[in-house]
Amino acid sequence: MNLHEYQAKDLFRRYQIPVPAGAVVSSPEEVTAALQGLSTAPWVVKAQVHAGGRGKGGGIQVVADDVELGAAVVALLGSQLVTPQTDAVGLPVNTVLIEEATAIERELYLGLLIDRAEKKLVVMASAAGGMDIEAVAASTPDKILTAVIDPVTGLQGYQVRDIGFGLGLSMTQIRQLHPLLMALERLFHEQDASLVEINPLVINKNGDLLALDAKINLDDSAVYRHADFQSLQDPSQEDTREAKAQSLGLNYITLDGNIGCLVNGAGLAMATMDLVQLEGGKPANFLDVGGGATAERVAEAFKLILSDAKVNTILVNIFGGIVRCDLIAEGILAAVRQEKLDVPVIVRLEGTNVELGKQLIADSGLDVIVADDLTDAATQAVQLAGTRA
Amino acid sequence: MSVFVHKTSKVIIQGFTGQHATFHAEEAMAGGTNVVGGVTPGKGGMTHLDRPVFHTVADAVAETGADVSGVFVPPPLAADAIMEAIDAGIKVIVVIADGVPVQDMVKVKRYVQGRDCAIIGPNTPGIITPGACKVGIMPSNIYTPGRIGVVSRSGTLNYEAVAQMTALGLGQSTSVGIGGDPVNGTDFVTVLQAFENDPETDAVVMIGEIGGPQEVDAARWAKDNLTKPIVGFVAGVSAPPGRRMGHAGAIISGESDTASAKMDAMEELGVRVVRNPADIGATVAEMVKA
């Protein structure tokens, strides 16, 4: 799960990681009160959305006085912010962070993440801060400094010094980097983060380190041991169907095509979408009803797919293993009856009791097409979707 | 032979008396797997499915000589259960749980370092040597004994590929699900190594997905070390970047994480790459005949 910048900075403050003074507002009326604790202008106004590239989308503005501040807050609140990382609709801005502007000497990058090859926590740092770190990593990998953290010993002082000297910091600044990195490591462990990123970490005109931005992703699998995570969630930043799916325990992701896909298992679901694309069609979604698909879950999944107006064809691909195909077929038929479907449904069943499942569908008299195999199912779905588009 | 689990393996189930564990242990036993007992703390001394229940893995190992464990406990308890099994000297630990916190697995990986033990999973359907030993939740009826080694991150995509092979008369030596998590116990390279050393495996099928470097790492290893033919597929060509596709580990975080980039790199390293998931079985058949 993702945190907003202001939530991440609240956590930073709790761990004594230096951040600019700031306050959040969710209505223009709150601006006056928010300015109480801040120094005089200029300020920076930052739209709080779950996407990067906010600056390019006009979501970060430097304002010189109260009038400009008021105008920026009014313009941003209630708007949809489109950035290079969002879709064309963008994300709703319900909160704005107002911060004291910082006079910047240098911009650095600092990140902590689980390295999948090392299978350990690593620190990544770069002197090229403020830039897209992926691009830096791809074009000039030698500009990225890394330190692998041993889970037994934790981050060591020499590793901090390696990074500090690598970034060209003075000894005074390295003495600031040391507690900062140790605090980040502690935060990462205690909060079950999966990513903590400061981009940019700046050196201000006084020569001090300051986290100008903050990005924290928390590990969804560890939510159970953090009661406070719930209050940090912002459903307004999520696709409504995806949020609904999550509450039903289904894995669902909205895509921009017209063929609704209902599959059991994440890998098979991806492979099914791939096949649809290979046959020239466009999947409307990724949907994994889970390894333990039941008739009820299949019915819920149908509802979810149908709530997307773009969908004009549904492709069901179920590999019955422990789950029997006849039970799944019953679930599909019940959903088709209940939802009074007006889009064609192509079903591919494989595995335990497959013949019985196919027979049930054939005998139902409903307009459900049984495909012979995976390719046949995808081809038919793509054809039907094409004629109905 | 086969890899990791064999006819001679002595299997215990951790979380033995739970509903899912019971169901799958019964299935495995019906298929000939030598389940010698199980562990449920607090229920030691009982009998379940005609097998002894122990309080601890150490007790179970001492009494039964078990060398393989199927961990069927919920995700919050998984790391503890795995470390208990490692400490008791279990050699192969299969972890079914989906949703183990990533940092728990980082600790477990450090704990197992330097010990003679393979952790399969988490978030895996398990491992099966058809007709001999199954530790997991996969449907045994689609597998058939044979000489193709299968290794995959996804469960149902593994079933799909195996069913295609079985329909063409190609049986499997062992099928290993390494799991869909970002930090897993055993990676592709380790499994490929085992298949290379297994005289009863003639060819290997590797099924990956978006996210992480391990498919290409494995292909690189295979180029220099694997003498047997290898077929590869990577799911998620149509997946959008930055989104988690069901599995915790299936997320495109950079250009090299995409399915297309991985398949291109694998092809360059000499893997016979299948682009169409419906053609996995047919491609293996063609390659084995050639």
PDB file of N, CA, C and O in Angstrom, chain B residues 1-11 31-35 67-68 91-92 127-135 173-174 176 194-195 197-201:
ATOM      1  N   MET B   1      15.727 -41.204 -10.650  1.00  0.00           N
ATOM      2  CA  MET B   1      15.700 -40.204  -9.566  1.00  0.00           C
ATOM      3  C   MET B   1      14.654 -39.143  -9.865  1.00  0.00           C
ATOM      4  O   MET B   1      13.721 -39.327 -10.604  1.00  0.00           O
ATOM      5  N   SER B   2      14.868 -37.984  -9.357  1.00  0.00           N
ATOM      6  CA  SER B   2      13.927 -36.876  -9.380  1.00  0.00           C
ATOM      7  C   SER B   2      14.646 -35.817  -8.560  1.00  0.00           C
ATOM      8  O   SER B   2      15.747 -36.073  -8.089  1.00  0.00           O
ATOM      9  N   VAL B   3      14.059 -34.670  -8.396  1.00  0.00           N
ATOM     10  CA  VAL B   3      14.747 -33.657  -7.587  1.00  0.00           C
ATOM     11  C   VAL B   3      13.948 -33.296  -6.332  1.00  0.00           C
ATOM     12  O   VAL B   3      12.727 -33.267  -6.364  1.00  0.00           O
ATOM     13  N   PHE B   4      14.630 -33.022  -5.268  1.00  0.00           N
ATOM     14  CA  PHE B   4      14.101 -32.558  -3.965  1.00  0.00           C
ATOM     15  C   PHE B   4      13.214 -33.572  -3.227  1.00  0.00           C
ATOM     16  O   PHE B   4      13.437 -33.834  -2.045  1.00  0.00           O
ATOM     17  N   VAL B   5      12.176 -34.092  -3.906  1.00  0.00           N
ATOM     18  CA  VAL B   5      11.313 -35.070  -3.220  1.00  0.00           C
ATOM     19  C   VAL B   5      11.231 -36.355  -4.046  1.00  0.00           C
ATOM     20  O   VAL B   5      11.144 -36.325  -5.267  1.00  0.00           O
ATOM     21  N   HIS B   6      11.279 -37.495  -3.315  1.00  0.00           N
ATOM     22  CA  HIS B   6      11.389 -38.793  -3.974  1.00  0.00           C
ATOM     23  C   HIS B   6      10.458 -39.805  -3.300  1.00  0.00           C
ATOM     24  O   HIS B   6       9.856 -39.514  -2.270  1.00  0.00           O
ATOM     25  N   LYS B   7      10.434 -41.002  -3.879  1.00  0.00           N
ATOM     26  CA  LYS B   7       9.646 -42.094  -3.294  1.00  0.00           C
ATOM     27  C   LYS B   7      10.072 -42.342  -1.844  1.00  0.00           C
ATOM     28  O   LYS B   7       9.262 -42.682  -0.988  1.00  0.00           O
ATOM     29  N   THR B   8      11.364 -42.147  -1.565  1.00  0.00           N
ATOM     30  CA  THR B   8      11.895 -42.469  -0.241  1.00  0.00           C
ATOM     31  C   THR B   8      11.752 -41.315   0.766  1.00  0.00           C
ATOM     32  O   THR B   8      12.078 -41.477   1.938  1.00  0.00           O
ATOM     33  N   SER B   9      11.275 -40.161   0.311  1.00  0.00           N
ATOM     34  CA  SER B   9      11.158 -39.011   1.222  1.00  0.00           C
ATOM     35  C   SER B   9      10.178 -39.310   2.354  1.00  0.00           C
ATOM     36  O   SER B   9       9.128 -39.913   2.134  1.00  0.00           O
ATOM     37  N   LYS B  10      10.563 -38.891   3.559  1.00  0.00           N
ATOM     38  CA  LYS B  10       9.652 -39.021   4.708  1.00  0.00           C
ATOM     39  C   LYS B  10       9.095 -37.636   5.025  1.00  0.00           C
ATOM     40  O   LYS B  10       9.844 -36.742   5.448  1.00  0.00           O
ATOM     41  N   VAL B  11       7.812 -37.479   4.814  1.00  0.00           N
ATOM     42  CA  VAL B  11       7.191 -36.151   4.848  1.00  0.00           C
ATOM     43  C   VAL B  11       6.392 -35.935   6.134  1.00  0.00           C
ATOM     44  O   VAL B  11       5.621 -36.812   6.547  1.00  0.00           O
ATOM     45  N   GLY B  31      -2.073 -40.765  -3.073  1.00  0.00           N
ATOM     46  CA  GLY B  31      -1.231 -40.862  -4.265  1.00  0.00           C
ATOM     47  C   GLY B  31       0.115 -41.523  -3.983  1.00  0.00           C
ATOM     48  O   GLY B  31       0.980 -41.546  -4.855  1.00  0.00           O
ATOM     49  N   GLY B  32       0.306 -42.028  -2.778  1.00  0.00           N
ATOM     50  CA  GLY B  32       1.523 -42.784  -2.477  1.00  0.00           C
ATOM     51  C   GLY B  32       2.608 -42.025  -1.734  1.00  0.00           C
ATOM     52  O   GLY B  32       3.680 -42.563  -1.478  1.00  0.00           O
ATOM     53  N   THR B  33       2.357 -40.760  -1.380  1.00  0.00           N
ATOM     54  CA  THR B  33       3.358 -39.988  -0.639  1.00  0.00           C
ATOM     55  C   THR B  33       3.503 -40.551   0.771  1.00  0.00           C
ATOM     56  O   THR B  33       2.514 -40.848   1.440  1.00  0.00           O
ATOM     57  N   ASN B  34       4.748 -40.689   1.194  1.00  0.00           N
ATOM     58  CA  ASN B  34       5.020 -41.262   2.510  1.00  0.00           C
ATOM     59  C   ASN B  34       4.943 -40.183   3.605  1.00  0.00           C
ATOM     60  O   ASN B  34       5.960 -39.656   4.038  1.00  0.00           O
ATOM     61  N   VAL B  35       3.713 -39.869   4.019  1.00  0.00           N
ATOM     62  CA  VAL B  35       3.522 -38.912   5.114  1.00  0.00           C
ATOM     63  C   VAL B  35       3.685 -39.691   6.423  1.00  0.00           C
ATOM     64  O   VAL B  35       2.928 -40.630   6.684  1.00  0.00           O
ATOM     65  N   ASP B  67      12.449 -36.017   6.658  1.00  0.00           N
ATOM     66  CA  ASP B  67      13.434 -35.130   6.019  1.00  0.00           C
ATOM     67  C   ASP B  67      12.786 -34.058   5.131  1.00  0.00           C
ATOM     68  O   ASP B  67      13.467 -33.204   4.577  1.00  0.00           O
ATOM     69  N   VAL B  68      11.462 -34.137   4.968  1.00  0.00           N
ATOM     70  CA  VAL B  68      10.741 -33.147   4.163  1.00  0.00           C
ATOM     71  C   VAL B  68       9.562 -32.644   4.983  1.00  0.00           C
ATOM     72  O   VAL B  68       8.911 -33.429   5.664  1.00  0.00           O
ATOM     73  N   LYS B  91      15.389 -31.217   5.455  1.00  0.00           N
ATOM     74  CA  LYS B  91      16.197 -30.893   4.271  1.00  0.00           C
ATOM     75  C   LYS B  91      15.425 -30.146   3.181  1.00  0.00           C
ATOM     76  O   LYS B  91      16.002 -29.378   2.416  1.00  0.00           O
ATOM     77  N   VAL B  92      14.134 -30.413   3.077  1.00  0.00           N
ATOM     78  CA  VAL B  92      13.308 -29.719   2.075  1.00  0.00           C
ATOM     79  C   VAL B  92      12.050 -29.207   2.769  1.00  0.00           C
ATOM     80  O   VAL B  92      11.306 -29.980   3.364  1.00  0.00           O
ATOM     81  N   ILE B 127       5.467 -28.990  -4.644  1.00  0.00           N
ATOM     82  CA  ILE B 127       6.389 -29.760  -5.485  1.00  0.00           C
ATOM     83  C   ILE B 127       5.853 -31.179  -5.605  1.00  0.00           C
ATOM     84  O   ILE B 127       5.314 -31.727  -4.649  1.00  0.00           O
ATOM     85  N   ILE B 128       6.011 -31.744  -6.808  1.00  0.00           N
ATOM     86  CA  ILE B 128       5.528 -33.115  -7.003  1.00  0.00           C
ATOM     87  C   ILE B 128       6.479 -33.903  -7.902  1.00  0.00           C
ATOM     88  O   ILE B 128       6.930 -33.400  -8.929  1.00  0.00           O
ATOM     89  N   THR B 129       6.807 -35.091  -7.461  1.00  0.00           N
ATOM     90  CA  THR B 129       7.458 -36.071  -8.309  1.00  0.00           C
ATOM     91  C   THR B 129       6.365 -37.091  -8.598  1.00  0.00           C
ATOM     92  O   THR B 129       5.986 -37.855  -7.708  1.00  0.00           O
ATOM     93  N   PRO B 130       5.772 -37.032  -9.803  1.00  0.00           N
ATOM     94  CA  PRO B 130       4.554 -37.793 -10.075  1.00  0.00           C
ATOM     95  C   PRO B 130       4.704 -39.279  -9.737  1.00  0.00           C
ATOM     96  O   PRO B 130       5.714 -39.895 -10.065  1.00  0.00           O
ATOM     97  N   GLY B 131       3.701 -39.788  -9.073  1.00  0.00           N
ATOM     98  CA  GLY B 131       3.677 -41.204  -8.715  1.00  0.00           C
ATOM     99  C   GLY B 131       4.540 -41.552  -7.526  1.00  0.00           C
ATOM    100  O   GLY B 131       4.536 -42.692  -7.066  1.00  0.00           O
ATOM    101  N   ALA B 132       5.290 -40.578  -6.993  1.00  0.00           N
ATOM    102  CA  ALA B 132       6.218 -40.898  -5.899  1.00  0.00           C
ATOM    103  C   ALA B 132       5.980 -40.038  -4.656  1.00  0.00           C
ATOM    104  O   ALA B 132       5.804 -40.565  -3.553  1.00  0.00           O
ATOM    105  N   CYS B 133       5.954 -38.734  -4.822  1.00  0.00           N
ATOM    106  CA  CYS B 133       5.854 -37.869  -3.655  1.00  0.00           C
ATOM    107  C   CYS B 133       5.274 -36.518  -4.053  1.00  0.00           C
ATOM    108  O   CYS B 133       5.721 -35.891  -5.014  1.00  0.00           O
ATOM    109  N   LYS B 134       4.273 -36.074  -3.299  1.00  0.00           N
ATOM    110  CA  LYS B 134       3.690 -34.749  -3.526  1.00  0.00           C
ATOM    111  C   LYS B 134       3.618 -34.009  -2.210  1.00  0.00           C
ATOM    112  O   LYS B 134       3.110 -34.519  -1.224  1.00  0.00           O
ATOM    113  N   VAL B 135       4.170 -32.798  -2.181  1.00  0.00           N
ATOM    114  CA  VAL B 135       4.035 -31.938  -1.011  1.00  0.00           C
ATOM    115  C   VAL B 135       3.452 -30.637  -1.530  1.00  0.00           C
ATOM    116  O   VAL B 135       4.162 -29.822  -2.108  1.00  0.00           O
ATOM    117  N   SER B 173       9.524 -35.450 -14.570  1.00  0.00           N
ATOM    118  CA  SER B 173      10.384 -36.055 -13.546  1.00  0.00           C
ATOM    119  C   SER B 173       9.992 -35.465 -12.194  1.00  0.00           C
ATOM    120  O   SER B 173       9.617 -36.169 -11.271  1.00  0.00           O
ATOM    121  N   THR B 174      10.072 -34.134 -12.100  1.00  0.00           N
ATOM    122  CA  THR B 174       9.581 -33.414 -10.921  1.00  0.00           C
ATOM    123  C   THR B 174       9.055 -32.070 -11.397  1.00  0.00           C
ATOM    124  O   THR B 174       9.588 -31.505 -12.348  1.00  0.00           O
ATOM    125  N   VAL B 176       8.381 -28.285  -9.881  1.00  0.00           N
ATOM    126  CA  VAL B 176       8.670 -27.449  -8.718  1.00  0.00           C
ATOM    127  C   VAL B 176       8.012 -26.083  -8.884  1.00  0.00           C
ATOM    128  O   VAL B 176       8.252 -25.393  -9.871  1.00  0.00           O
ATOM    129  N   ALA B 194      19.621 -28.628 -10.023  1.00  0.00           N
ATOM    130  CA  ALA B 194      19.153 -29.939  -9.575  1.00  0.00           C
ATOM    131  C   ALA B 194      18.730 -30.791 -10.781  1.00  0.00           C
ATOM    132  O   ALA B 194      19.050 -31.978 -10.852  1.00  0.00           O
ATOM    133  N   PHE B 195      18.041 -30.177 -11.735  1.00  0.00           N
ATOM    134  CA  PHE B 195      17.616 -30.913 -12.927  1.00  0.00           C
ATOM    135  C   PHE B 195      18.826 -31.350 -13.755  1.00  0.00           C
ATOM    136  O   PHE B 195      18.850 -32.440 -14.316  1.00  0.00           O
ATOM    137  N   ASN B 197      21.676 -32.173 -12.660  1.00  0.00           N
ATOM    138  CA  ASN B 197      22.320 -33.308 -11.981  1.00  0.00           C
ATOM    139  C   ASN B 197      21.442 -34.555 -11.906  1.00  0.00           C
ATOM    140  O   ASN B 197      21.870 -35.580 -11.398  1.00  0.00           O
ATOM    141  N   ASP B 198      20.202 -34.437 -12.355  1.00  0.00           N
ATOM    142  CA  ASP B 198      19.274 -35.566 -12.239  1.00  0.00           C
ATOM    143  C   ASP B 198      19.307 -36.409 -13.509  1.00  0.00           C
ATOM    144  O   ASP B 198      18.870 -35.960 -14.570  1.00  0.00           O
ATOM    145  N   PRO B 199      19.806 -37.643 -13.427  1.00  0.00           N
ATOM    146  CA  PRO B 199      19.911 -38.480 -14.642  1.00  0.00           C
ATOM    147  C   PRO B 199      18.545 -38.809 -15.246  1.00  0.00           C
ATOM    148  O   PRO B 199      18.479 -39.237 -16.388  1.00  0.00           O
ATOM    149  N   GLU B 200      17.468 -38.631 -14.510  1.00  0.00           N
ATOM    150  CA  GLU B 200      16.148 -38.974 -15.051  1.00  0.00           C
ATOM    151  C   GLU B 200      15.407 -37.778 -15.623  1.00  0.00           C
ATOM    152  O   GLU B 200      14.233 -37.864 -15.949  1.00  0.00           O
ATOM    153  N   THR B 201      16.087 -36.650 -15.710  1.00  0.00           N
ATOM    154  CA  THR B 201      15.492 -35.490 -16.373  1.00  0.00           C
ATOM    155  C   THR B 201      16.205 -35.267 -17.699  1.00  0.00           C
ATOM    156  O   THR B 201      17.434 -35.158 -17.735  1.00  0.00           O
TER     157      THR B 201
END
